[in-house]
């Protein structure tokens, strides 16, 4: 019983939460748009 729990715990941490994933994607898109000149703010 303890081994499967440890395995799952070891597999879960590497995967980033959805909130961080969305924030990173937004930041990357914002940077790309800024480089292209679409963002005038």
CSV table of C-alpha atoms in Angstrom, one decimal, residues 15-36:
chain,number,residue,atom,x,y,z
A,15,UNK,CA,3.4,17.9,-13.8
A,16,UNK,CA,2.6,21.7,-13.4
A,17,UNK,CA,-0.9,22.7,-12.2
A,18,UNK,CA,-3.3,23.9,-15.0
A,19,UNK,CA,-3.2,27.5,-13.5
A,20,UNK,CA,0.5,27.8,-14.0
A,21,UNK,CA,0.2,26.2,-17.5
A,22,UNK,CA,-2.3,28.9,-18.5
A,23,UNK,CA,-0.3,31.7,-17.0
A,24,UNK,CA,2.9,30.5,-18.9
A,25,UNK,CA,1.0,30.2,-22.2
A,26,UNK,CA,-0.5,33.7,-21.7
A,27,UNK,CA,2.9,35.2,-21.0
A,28,UNK,CA,4.5,33.5,-24.1
A,29,UNK,CA,1.6,34.7,-26.3
A,30,UNK,CA,1.9,38.2,-24.8
A,31,UNK,CA,5.7,38.2,-25.6
A,32,UNK,CA,5.1,37.0,-29.1
A,33,UNK,CA,2.4,39.7,-29.7
A,34,UNK,CA,4.6,42.4,-28.2
A,35,UNK,CA,7.4,41.3,-30.5
A,36,UNK,CA,5.1,41.5,-33.5
